[in-house]
Coordinates of C-alpha atoms in Angstrom, one line a residue:
Chain A
M1 CA -7.3 1.1 47.1
E2 CA -10.5 -0.9 46.4
Y3 CA -13.7 -0.7 48.4
L4 CA -16.5 -3.0 49.1
I5 CA -19.5 -2.5 51.3
G6 CA -22.6 -4.5 52.2
I7 CA -25.7 -3.6 54.3
Q8 CA -28.3 -6.2 55.3
G9 CA -31.9 -5.2 55.9
P10 CA -34.8 -7.3 57.1
D11 CA -35.6 -8.7 53.7
F12 CA -32.8 -7.5 51.4
V13 CA -29.1 -7.0 51.1
L14 CA -27.6 -3.9 49.5
I15 CA -24.0 -4.1 48.2
A16 CA -21.7 -1.7 46.4
A17 CA -18.2 -1.9 45.0
D18 CA -16.0 0.7 43.4
N19 CA -15.3 0.5 39.6
V20 CA -11.6 1.2 39.3
A21 CA -9.2 -1.3 37.9
A22 CA -5.7 0.0 38.6
S23 CA -2.2 -1.0 37.7
S24 CA 0.4 0.8 39.9
I25 CA -0.5 4.5 39.6
I26 CA -2.7 4.3 36.5
Q27 CA -6.5 3.7 36.5
M28 CA -6.7 1.4 33.5
K29 CA -10.5 1.0 33.6
H30 CA -13.3 3.2 35.2
D31 CA -16.2 0.7 34.8
Y32 CA -14.8 -2.5 36.1
D33 CA -17.4 -4.8 37.7
K34 CA -16.1 -6.6 40.9
M35 CA -19.3 -8.6 41.5
F36 CA -19.6 -12.2 40.4
K37 CA -23.0 -13.8 40.2
L38 CA -22.9 -17.2 41.8
S39 CA -26.6 -17.9 41.4
E40 CA -29.9 -16.2 40.9
K41 CA -29.8 -14.8 44.4
I42 CA -26.1 -14.8 45.5
L43 CA -23.4 -12.3 44.6
L44 CA -19.7 -12.6 45.4
L45 CA -17.8 -9.4 45.7
C46 CA -14.1 -9.9 45.4
V47 CA -11.1 -7.6 45.8
G48 CA -7.4 -8.2 46.3
E49 CA -4.4 -9.2 44.3
A50 CA -4.6 -8.7 40.6
G51 CA -5.0 -12.1 39.1
D52 CA -6.1 -13.9 42.2
T53 CA -9.5 -12.1 42.4
V54 CA -10.8 -13.2 39.0
Q55 CA -9.2 -16.6 39.2
F56 CA -10.6 -17.5 42.6
A57 CA -14.0 -15.9 42.1
E58 CA -14.6 -17.6 38.8
Y59 CA -13.5 -20.9 40.3
I60 CA -16.1 -20.5 43.1
Q61 CA -18.7 -19.4 40.5
K62 CA -18.3 -22.4 38.3
N63 CA -18.3 -24.8 41.2
V64 CA -21.6 -23.4 42.5
Q65 CA -23.1 -23.6 39.1
L66 CA -21.8 -27.2 38.8
Y67 CA -23.6 -28.0 42.1
K68 CA -26.8 -26.8 40.6
M69 CA -26.4 -28.9 37.5
R70 CA -25.6 -32.0 39.4
N71 CA -28.2 -31.7 42.1
G72 CA -31.0 -29.7 40.5
Y73 CA -31.2 -27.0 43.2
E74 CA -29.0 -24.1 44.1
L75 CA -26.7 -23.8 47.1
S76 CA -27.9 -21.6 49.9
P77 CA -25.9 -18.4 50.7
A78 CA -24.7 -20.0 53.9
A79 CA -23.5 -23.1 52.2
A80 CA -21.9 -21.1 49.4
A81 CA -20.1 -18.9 52.0
N82 CA -18.8 -21.9 53.8
F83 CA -17.7 -23.6 50.6
T84 CA -15.8 -20.5 49.7
R85 CA -14.2 -20.2 53.1
K86 CA -13.1 -23.9 52.9
N87 CA -11.4 -23.4 49.6
L88 CA -9.7 -20.2 50.7
A89 CA -8.5 -22.0 53.9
D90 CA -7.2 -25.0 51.8
Y91 CA -5.2 -22.8 49.6
L92 CA -4.0 -20.6 52.4
R93 CA -1.3 -23.1 53.6
S94 CA -0.4 -24.3 50.1
R95 CA 2.3 -22.8 47.9
T96 CA -0.2 -20.6 46.1
P97 CA -2.5 -18.9 48.6
Y98 CA -5.1 -16.6 47.2
H99 CA -4.8 -13.1 48.5
V100 CA -8.5 -12.0 48.2
N101 CA -11.0 -10.2 50.4
L102 CA -14.6 -11.2 49.9
L103 CA -18.2 -10.3 50.6
L104 CA -20.9 -12.8 49.9
A105 CA -24.4 -11.5 49.8
G106 CA -27.5 -13.6 49.2
Y107 CA -31.1 -14.3 49.8
D108 CA -32.4 -17.6 51.1
E109 CA -36.0 -18.7 51.0
A110 CA -35.8 -20.2 54.4
D111 CA -33.3 -18.0 56.2
G112 CA -33.8 -14.7 54.6
P113 CA -31.0 -12.3 53.5
G114 CA -27.4 -12.9 54.5
L115 CA -24.2 -11.0 54.3
Y116 CA -21.0 -12.8 54.9
Y117 CA -17.6 -11.2 55.4
M118 CA -14.5 -13.2 54.4
D119 CA -10.9 -12.1 54.4
H120 CA -7.7 -13.4 52.9
L121 CA -6.9 -15.4 56.1
S122 CA -10.2 -17.2 55.4
A123 CA -12.1 -15.8 58.4
L124 CA -15.8 -16.0 57.9
A125 CA -18.4 -14.0 59.8
K126 CA -22.1 -13.3 59.1
A127 CA -22.6 -9.6 59.7
P128 CA -25.3 -7.0 59.4
F129 CA -23.0 -4.7 57.6
A130 CA -19.4 -5.0 56.4
A131 CA -16.8 -3.2 54.3
H132 CA -13.4 -4.0 52.8
G133 CA -10.5 -1.9 51.8
Y134 CA -8.9 1.3 53.2
G135 CA -12.2 3.0 52.8
A136 CA -13.6 0.6 55.5
F137 CA -11.6 2.4 58.2
L138 CA -13.5 5.6 57.3
T139 CA -17.0 4.1 56.9
L140 CA -17.5 1.4 59.5
S141 CA -18.2 4.0 62.3
I142 CA -20.9 5.6 60.1
L143 CA -22.5 2.2 59.6
D144 CA -22.3 1.6 63.4
R145 CA -24.0 4.8 64.1
Y146 CA -26.8 4.8 61.7
Y147 CA -27.6 1.2 61.1
K148 CA -30.8 -0.3 62.4
P149 CA -31.8 -3.9 61.9
D150 CA -35.1 -3.0 60.4
L151 CA -34.0 -0.3 58.0
T152 CA -36.0 0.2 54.7
R153 CA -34.5 0.1 51.3
E154 CA -34.5 3.9 51.0
E155 CA -32.7 4.2 54.4
A156 CA -30.1 1.7 53.3
V157 CA -29.4 3.6 50.1
D158 CA -29.1 6.9 52.2
L159 CA -26.7 5.2 54.6
L160 CA -24.7 4.0 51.6
K161 CA -24.6 7.5 50.2
K162 CA -23.4 8.9 53.6
C163 CA -20.5 6.4 53.5
L164 CA -19.6 7.3 49.9
A165 CA -19.7 11.0 50.8
E166 CA -17.3 10.4 53.6
L167 CA -15.0 8.6 51.2
N168 CA -15.1 11.4 48.7
K169 CA -14.3 13.8 51.5
R170 CA -11.5 12.0 53.4
F171 CA -10.1 9.2 51.3
I172 CA -6.9 10.2 49.5
L173 CA -7.7 8.2 46.4
N174 CA -10.3 9.2 43.8
L175 CA -13.0 6.6 43.5
P176 CA -15.4 8.2 41.1
S177 CA -18.1 5.7 40.7
F178 CA -19.6 2.6 42.4
T179 CA -21.8 -0.2 41.2
V180 CA -24.7 -0.8 43.5
R181 CA -26.9 -3.9 43.6
L182 CA -29.7 -5.1 45.8
I183 CA -30.7 -8.7 46.4
D184 CA -34.1 -9.7 47.7
K185 CA -36.6 -12.5 47.2
D186 CA -37.1 -11.5 43.6
G187 CA -33.4 -11.8 42.8
I188 CA -30.6 -9.4 42.0
H189 CA -31.5 -5.9 41.0
D190 CA -29.1 -3.4 39.4
M191 CA -29.4 0.0 40.9
E192 CA -28.2 3.4 39.7
K193 CA -24.4 3.9 39.8
L194 CA -23.3 6.2 42.5
P195 CA -22.3 9.0 42.7
V196 CA -24.8 10.3 40.3
G197 CA -23.4 13.0 38.1
P198 CA -22.2 13.9 34.6
K199 CA -20.2 11.1 33.0
Chain B
M1 CA 21.2 -41.3 43.3
A2 CA 22.5 -37.8 43.8
L3 CA 22.0 -36.7 40.2
Q4 CA 18.5 -38.0 40.2
D5 CA 17.7 -36.1 43.3
V6 CA 19.1 -32.9 42.0
C7 CA 17.1 -33.1 38.8
G8 CA 14.0 -34.4 40.5
F9 CA 13.9 -37.1 37.8
L10 CA 11.6 -39.5 39.5
E11 CA 9.2 -36.7 40.3
T12 CA 8.8 -35.8 36.7
L13 CA 8.0 -39.4 35.7
D14 CA 5.0 -39.3 38.1
D15 CA 3.8 -36.2 36.5
I16 CA 2.0 -37.8 33.5
S17 CA -0.7 -35.3 33.2
P18 CA 0.3 -32.6 30.7
C19 CA 0.6 -29.5 32.6
T20 CA 2.3 -26.3 31.6
Y21 CA 5.8 -25.3 30.7
L22 CA 8.3 -25.3 33.4
P23 CA 9.2 -22.0 35.1
S24 CA 12.3 -20.3 33.8
E25 CA 14.3 -21.3 36.8
M26 CA 14.7 -24.8 35.3
G27 CA 16.4 -23.5 32.3
Y28 CA 19.5 -22.7 34.3
M29 CA 19.9 -26.1 35.7
W30 CA 19.9 -29.7 34.4
R31 CA 17.5 -30.7 31.7
T32 CA 16.4 -34.3 31.9
P33 CA 15.6 -36.3 28.7
F34 CA 12.0 -36.4 29.9
E35 CA 11.7 -32.7 29.7
F36 CA 12.5 -32.5 26.0
D37 CA 9.5 -34.7 25.4
R38 CA 7.3 -32.2 27.1
D39 CA 8.1 -29.6 24.4
S40 CA 6.3 -31.7 21.9
A41 CA 2.8 -31.0 20.5
F42 CA 1.4 -33.2 23.3
H43 CA 1.5 -30.1 25.5
F44 CA -1.6 -28.1 25.8
L45 CA -3.7 -30.9 24.4
F46 CA -5.9 -30.5 27.4
P47 CA -6.9 -27.1 28.6
P48 CA -4.8 -25.9 31.5
Q49 CA -7.8 -25.9 33.8
Q50 CA -7.8 -29.6 34.1
C51 CA -4.3 -29.5 35.5
R52 CA -4.8 -30.8 39.0
R53 CA -1.2 -30.0 39.9
K54 CA -2.0 -26.4 39.9
N55 CA -0.5 -25.8 43.2
R56 CA 2.5 -27.9 42.5
A57 CA 3.4 -27.1 38.9
P58 CA 5.6 -24.1 39.5
T59 CA 7.2 -25.7 42.5
L60 CA 7.7 -29.1 41.1
F61 CA 11.4 -28.4 40.7
S62 CA 11.8 -25.8 43.4
S63 CA 11.1 -28.4 46.0
A64 CA 14.0 -30.4 44.6
F65 CA 16.1 -27.3 44.6
S66 CA 15.1 -26.0 48.0
S67 CA 18.6 -26.5 49.3
L68 CA 20.0 -24.3 46.6
S69 CA 19.9 -20.6 46.7
P70 CA 17.5 -18.8 44.4
H71 CA 19.0 -18.1 41.0
Q72 CA 20.6 -14.7 40.7
Q73 CA 19.6 -12.6 37.7
P74 CA 22.7 -11.6 35.8
F75 CA 21.2 -8.1 35.5
H76 CA 18.1 -6.3 36.7
L77 CA 15.2 -6.7 34.3
S78 CA 13.6 -3.4 33.5
H79 CA 10.3 -3.1 31.6
G80 CA 10.8 0.1 29.8
T81 CA 8.5 0.6 26.8
T82 CA 5.5 2.4 25.5
T83 CA 2.8 0.4 23.8
L84 CA -0.7 1.4 23.2
G85 CA -3.9 0.1 21.6
F86 CA -7.3 1.7 21.1
I87 CA -10.5 1.0 19.3
F88 CA -12.6 3.5 17.2
Q89 CA -15.3 3.3 14.6
D90 CA -13.0 2.0 12.0
G91 CA -11.1 -0.7 13.8
V92 CA -8.1 -0.9 16.1
I93 CA -4.8 1.0 16.2
A94 CA -1.8 -0.7 17.8
A95 CA 1.3 1.4 18.3
A96 CA 4.6 0.9 20.1
D97 CA 8.1 2.2 20.3
T98 CA 11.1 0.1 19.3
R99 CA 13.6 0.4 22.1
A100 CA 14.6 -2.6 24.1
S101 CA 16.4 -1.5 27.2
C102 CA 18.2 -3.2 30.0
K103 CA 18.9 -0.9 32.9
G104 CA 20.9 1.9 31.4
L105 CA 21.7 0.2 28.1
I106 CA 19.7 0.2 25.0
C107 CA 20.0 -3.5 24.0
C108 CA 18.3 -3.0 20.7
P109 CA 17.0 0.2 19.1
I110 CA 15.0 -1.5 16.4
S111 CA 13.1 -4.3 18.2
Q112 CA 9.6 -5.2 17.1
K113 CA 7.1 -5.1 19.9
I114 CA 4.0 -5.6 17.9
M115 CA 3.6 -9.2 16.6
P116 CA 0.8 -10.4 14.4
I117 CA -0.8 -13.6 15.8
H118 CA -3.1 -14.2 12.9
S119 CA -4.8 -12.2 10.1
H120 CA -7.0 -10.3 12.5
L121 CA -5.1 -10.1 15.7
V122 CA -1.9 -8.5 16.8
V123 CA -0.3 -8.4 20.2
N124 CA 1.6 -5.5 21.8
T125 CA 4.1 -6.9 24.2
S126 CA 6.0 -5.4 27.1
G127 CA 7.8 -6.8 30.1
S128 CA 10.7 -9.2 29.7
G129 CA 11.7 -9.6 26.1
A130 CA 12.4 -13.3 26.2
D131 CA 9.2 -14.1 28.0
C132 CA 7.2 -12.1 25.5
M133 CA 8.7 -13.8 22.5
L134 CA 8.0 -17.2 24.0
W135 CA 4.4 -16.5 25.1
E136 CA 3.7 -15.0 21.7
R137 CA 4.7 -18.2 20.0
I138 CA 2.7 -20.3 22.5
L139 CA -0.4 -18.1 22.0
T140 CA 0.0 -18.3 18.2
R141 CA 0.2 -22.0 18.3
E142 CA -2.9 -22.3 20.5
M143 CA -4.9 -19.9 18.3
R144 CA -3.9 -21.9 15.2
L145 CA -4.9 -25.2 16.9
Y146 CA -8.2 -23.7 17.9
Q147 CA -8.8 -22.5 14.4
L148 CA -8.1 -25.9 12.9
R149 CA -10.2 -27.7 15.4
H150 CA -13.2 -25.5 15.4
R151 CA -13.1 -24.0 11.9
K152 CA -13.4 -20.5 13.2
R153 CA -11.1 -18.0 14.8
L154 CA -11.0 -17.6 18.6
S155 CA -12.3 -14.2 19.7
V156 CA -10.0 -11.6 21.2
N157 CA -11.5 -12.0 24.6
G158 CA -11.2 -15.8 24.3
A159 CA -7.6 -15.4 23.4
A160 CA -7.0 -13.2 26.4
K161 CA -8.7 -15.7 28.7
L162 CA -6.6 -18.5 27.2
L163 CA -3.3 -16.5 27.7
S164 CA -4.3 -15.5 31.2
M165 CA -5.1 -19.1 32.1
M166 CA -1.8 -20.3 30.6
L167 CA 0.2 -17.7 32.6
H168 CA -1.6 -18.2 35.9
P169 CA 0.6 -21.1 37.1
F170 CA 3.6 -18.8 36.8
K171 CA 2.3 -16.2 39.1
G172 CA 4.9 -15.4 41.7
T173 CA 7.8 -16.5 39.5
N174 CA 9.9 -14.1 37.5
V175 CA 7.8 -14.4 34.3
C176 CA 6.9 -10.9 33.3
V177 CA 4.5 -10.5 30.3
A178 CA 2.1 -7.6 29.8
A179 CA 0.4 -8.1 26.5
T180 CA -2.3 -6.1 24.8
L181 CA -4.3 -8.1 22.3
C182 CA -5.7 -5.9 19.6
G183 CA -8.0 -7.4 17.0
W184 CA -11.2 -7.7 15.1
D185 CA -13.8 -10.2 16.2
G186 CA -16.3 -11.8 14.0
D187 CA -17.0 -13.2 10.5
E188 CA -15.5 -11.7 7.4
T189 CA -18.8 -12.1 5.5
Q190 CA -19.8 -9.2 3.3
E191 CA -23.1 -8.9 5.2
A192 CA -21.4 -8.6 8.6
L193 CA -19.0 -6.1 7.2
Q194 CA -21.8 -3.9 5.9
S195 CA -23.7 -4.0 9.0
C196 CA -20.7 -3.3 11.2
M197 CA -18.6 -0.8 9.7
E198 CA -18.2 1.9 7.0
I199 CA -16.6 0.2 4.1
A200 CA -15.9 3.4 2.3
D201 CA -13.6 4.5 5.0
V202 CA -11.7 1.3 4.9
K203 CA -11.3 1.5 1.2
E204 CA -10.1 5.1 1.5
A205 CA -7.6 4.0 4.1
M206 CA -6.3 1.3 1.9
E207 CA -5.7 3.7 -0.9
H208 CA -3.4 5.8 1.3
G209 CA -0.6 3.7 0.0
T210 CA 0.9 2.5 3.3
S211 CA 2.7 -0.7 3.0
V212 CA 0.4 -3.7 2.9
S213 CA 2.0 -6.8 4.2
T214 CA 2.0 -9.8 2.1
I215 CA 1.5 -12.1 5.1
L216 CA -1.7 -10.1 5.7
N217 CA -4.4 -12.7 4.9
K218 CA -3.5 -16.2 5.5
S219 CA -6.9 -17.6 4.5
A220 CA -7.9 -17.6 0.8
L221 CA -11.3 -16.3 1.9
G222 CA -9.6 -13.2 3.3
S223 CA -7.7 -12.5 0.0
E224 CA -11.0 -12.9 -1.9
K225 CA -12.5 -10.3 0.3
M226 CA -9.6 -8.0 -0.3
A227 CA -9.9 -8.4 -4.1
S228 CA -13.6 -7.9 -4.1
I229 CA -13.3 -4.7 -2.1
N230 CA -10.7 -3.4 -4.5
E231 CA -12.9 -4.0 -7.5
Q232 CA -15.9 -2.4 -5.8
D233 CA -16.4 1.2 -6.2
A234 CA -19.3 3.6 -6.0
H235 CA -20.2 2.3 -2.6
A236 CA -22.2 5.1 -1.1
L237 CA -20.1 7.0 1.3
K238 CA -21.8 6.6 4.6
P239 CA -21.4 9.5 7.0
T240 CA -18.9 8.8 9.7
V241 CA -20.4 8.1 13.1
S242 CA -20.0 11.3 15.0
D243 CA -18.9 11.0 18.6
Q244 CA -22.2 10.1 20.3
N245 CA -22.6 7.8 23.2
T246 CA -19.8 5.3 22.5
K247 CA -21.7 2.6 24.4
N248 CA -24.6 2.9 21.9
V249 CA -22.2 2.6 19.0
L250 CA -20.4 -0.4 20.5
S251 CA -23.7 -2.2 21.1
T252 CA -24.5 -1.9 17.4
F253 CA -21.7 -4.3 16.8
G254 CA -24.0 -6.9 18.1
G255 CA -21.7 -7.8 21.0
W256 CA -19.8 -10.4 19.0
S257 CA -18.3 -8.6 16.0
G258 CA -16.1 -5.6 16.0
P259 CA -12.9 -4.1 17.2
R260 CA -11.6 -5.3 20.5
V261 CA -8.6 -4.5 22.7
C262 CA -7.8 -6.6 25.7
Y263 CA -4.9 -6.4 28.3
V264 CA -3.4 -9.5 29.8
C265 CA -0.7 -9.4 32.5
S266 CA 1.4 -12.2 33.9
D267 CA 0.2 -11.4 37.4
G268 CA -3.3 -12.2 36.3
L269 CA -4.9 -8.9 35.5
Q270 CA -7.2 -9.1 32.5
L271 CA -9.0 -6.1 31.2
K272 CA -11.2 -5.3 28.3
G273 CA -11.4 -1.7 27.3
E274 CA -11.3 1.0 24.7
I275 CA -7.9 2.5 25.3
I276 CA -5.1 0.5 26.8
S277 CA -1.5 1.7 27.2
V278 CA 1.3 -0.3 28.9
G279 CA 4.8 0.4 30.0
S280 CA 7.0 3.0 31.6
G281 CA 5.9 5.5 29.1
S282 CA 2.2 4.8 29.4
P283 CA 1.2 7.7 31.7
Y284 CA 2.5 10.1 29.1
A285 CA 0.7 8.3 26.4
Y286 CA -2.6 8.1 28.3
A287 CA -2.5 11.9 28.7
V288 CA -2.4 12.4 25.0
L289 CA -4.9 9.6 24.2
D290 CA -7.5 10.7 26.8
D291 CA -7.4 14.2 25.4
G292 CA -7.8 13.3 21.7
W293 CA -9.8 10.0 21.6
R294 CA -13.3 10.0 20.1
W295 CA -15.2 7.0 18.9
G296 CA -15.9 8.8 15.6
M297 CA -12.3 9.5 14.6
T298 CA -11.2 9.0 11.0
V299 CA -8.3 6.6 10.3
D300 CA -6.0 9.5 9.7
E301 CA -6.9 11.2 13.0
A302 CA -6.5 7.9 14.9
V303 CA -3.1 7.2 13.3
A304 CA -2.0 10.8 14.1
L305 CA -3.1 10.4 17.7
A306 CA -1.3 7.1 18.2
R307 CA 1.9 8.5 16.7
E308 CA 1.7 11.6 18.8
A309 CA 1.1 9.6 22.0
V310 CA 4.1 7.4 21.4
F311 CA 6.2 10.4 20.4
R312 CA 5.4 12.3 23.6
A313 CA 6.0 9.2 25.7
T314 CA 9.4 8.6 24.1
H315 CA 10.3 12.2 24.7
W316 CA 9.8 12.1 28.4
D317 CA 10.6 8.4 29.2
A318 CA 14.2 7.3 29.0
Y319 CA 13.3 3.7 28.4
S320 CA 11.2 4.4 25.3
G321 CA 12.4 5.8 22.0
N322 CA 13.9 5.3 18.6
N323 CA 11.1 4.5 16.2
V324 CA 7.4 4.0 16.2
D325 CA 5.5 1.0 14.8
L326 CA 1.9 1.3 13.9
F327 CA -0.7 -1.3 13.0
H328 CA -4.3 -0.8 11.9
I329 CA -6.7 -3.7 12.2
T330 CA -10.0 -3.7 10.5
A331 CA -12.5 -6.4 9.4
H332 CA -10.2 -7.2 6.5
G333 CA -7.2 -7.9 8.6
W334 CA -4.1 -5.9 9.8
R335 CA -2.1 -3.4 7.9
R336 CA 1.3 -2.1 8.9
R337 CA 2.5 1.4 8.6
D338 CA 6.1 2.0 7.8
R339 CA 8.4 2.4 10.8
E340 CA 9.1 6.0 11.5
D341 CA 12.1 7.5 13.2
L342 CA 11.0 9.7 16.1
K343 CA 14.2 11.7 16.0
E344 CA 13.1 13.2 12.7
E345 CA 9.7 13.9 14.2
Y346 CA 11.4 15.8 17.1
Y347 CA 13.3 18.0 14.7
R348 CA 10.2 18.6 12.6
E349 CA 8.3 19.6 15.7
R350 CA 11.0 22.0 16.7
E351 CA 10.8 23.6 13.2
R352 CA 7.0 23.8 13.5
K353 CA 7.3 25.5 16.9
K354 CA 9.8 28.0 15.6
K355 CA 7.5 28.8 12.7
M356 CA 4.6 29.1 15.0
I357 CA 6.4 31.6 17.3
K358 CA 7.4 33.6 14.3
D359 CA 3.9 33.7 13.0
R360 CA 2.5 34.8 16.4
E361 CA 5.3 37.5 16.5
K362 CA 4.2 38.9 13.2
E363 CA 0.6 38.9 14.2
R364 CA 1.4 40.7 17.5
Q365 CA 3.3 43.3 15.6
K366 CA 0.5 43.8 13.2
R367 CA -1.8 44.4 16.2
E368 CA 0.8 46.6 17.8
G369 CA 1.2 48.5 14.6
G370 CA -2.5 49.2 14.6
E371 CA -2.4 50.4 18.3
L372 CA 0.6 52.6 17.7
A373 CA -1.4 54.4 15.0
E374 CA -3.8 55.5 17.7
G375 CA -0.9 57.0 19.6
E376 CA -0.6 54.4 22.3
G377 CA 3.0 53.5 22.6
D378 CA 3.8 51.0 25.3
I379 CA 6.7 49.0 26.5
Y380 CA 5.4 46.0 24.8
S381 CA 6.1 47.3 21.3
V382 CA 9.6 48.4 22.3
C383 CA 10.3 44.8 23.4
C384 CA 9.1 43.5 20.1
R385 CA 12.2 44.4 18.2

């Protein structure tokens, strides 16, 4: 029902998430933001079971911010991803596992851009491109075909538009708009919501 | 001892950190003396986030009862209702039906689903009736404590967050609460009022003679404001905000003061929005609301829209019906409209439809009469009579 996608370039990461907040068959909100800002250059995209998403994502968010307050510097994306995975794994075999699927995207001064794929069984993988949701079945092969490790920002946005066009064409559910953000050495940039059209 | 094991008595003594209320399963089994202490004001002294027993709290007793079969519900809980809340330029409208159903039985045709929490906040509840009543009271208590401690009211979003956090430990149990918090954020100062809303409209609305509840303004400050507004007159009638970009209008509220509606669900979903409808009748209500809602509606239009939405939902949904309750919240507090029987509305609408068909009939005949004069008789005019 929900869709997340991330594409990593040589010096940026492009991420998008759909904007629908649904409750059974009703779309309750059309402009819901599924991205959580962990730090100046790290975003956590979180989908899954209704309350678990916000609860878990905010828990990680506050802990990353606490780390910064205590130590004076921010966690790197790799460290934040591993921290998130550890928490997910700890809760997995408890009485209250969190059923969430995550993408963590960030830019590190030393290591460059990073996109981390995590799922509800707390698997972690650093990937050049990744997607979550039923829409992933439709779009991963497009990403396979057209992705190059040195793609420019414009090419990445075009690739994203191709994926969203395929969703509009073949996915049974209506996902009218997507929030798009780009992370590079200058921080997090909001980009135009896709698909562009009359509101 | 066997009794001690069954109750998990020793386990509770270890649990000195104030946590949350016990899940409803406990209510059906033994209650230890220790548990009655937990119902005291000591509870919720600390915010629930500090509860380290997060994983254990709902299962504290289920581990003791693991050998017992899960408790059987005496009847299937159904969550039939229609409640809605929306914001517009002049505040918030909260409306709900009054039918409490249980599978095929109407348990109560005159239940009240909209409860005031304080002078500027009401909550629409749906889900399991008992859970809603309990959590309403818990929320009211916490809001009042916050107000006493911090000398200002908690915002609607803050209240929603608080309720969501309190309900989180019960995720996965049978607690079923879907609450819509409808209220007005911000100070009641005259300056804030003038900068945020059209006073003339409010004054007009108040003169409509709908029943003003006496419990309306708990604070003396509030009643002073009411009195001063009543005395004022000749306040320049500002033109109502027409339906422009609602985002622009919302931002003029400064982000901290203005109407708010927020949905909280016991499985954790928390949404802020402009139009929220919950319950089995909500799809029907959404259809009417989406069609008629504009930011720049007048109070009358908004009330009519809410009534119509509930009426249509009760017509199609078997689990909603009987009467409609309507609350209007502005910067001055909430006002309650008299409860209306929707059966009367149904018959009135039938009459209106009949009249409309007759009128259209007459008009068609007039037109036909004009055409016949030109010598064009057709089957249609024969069918008319």
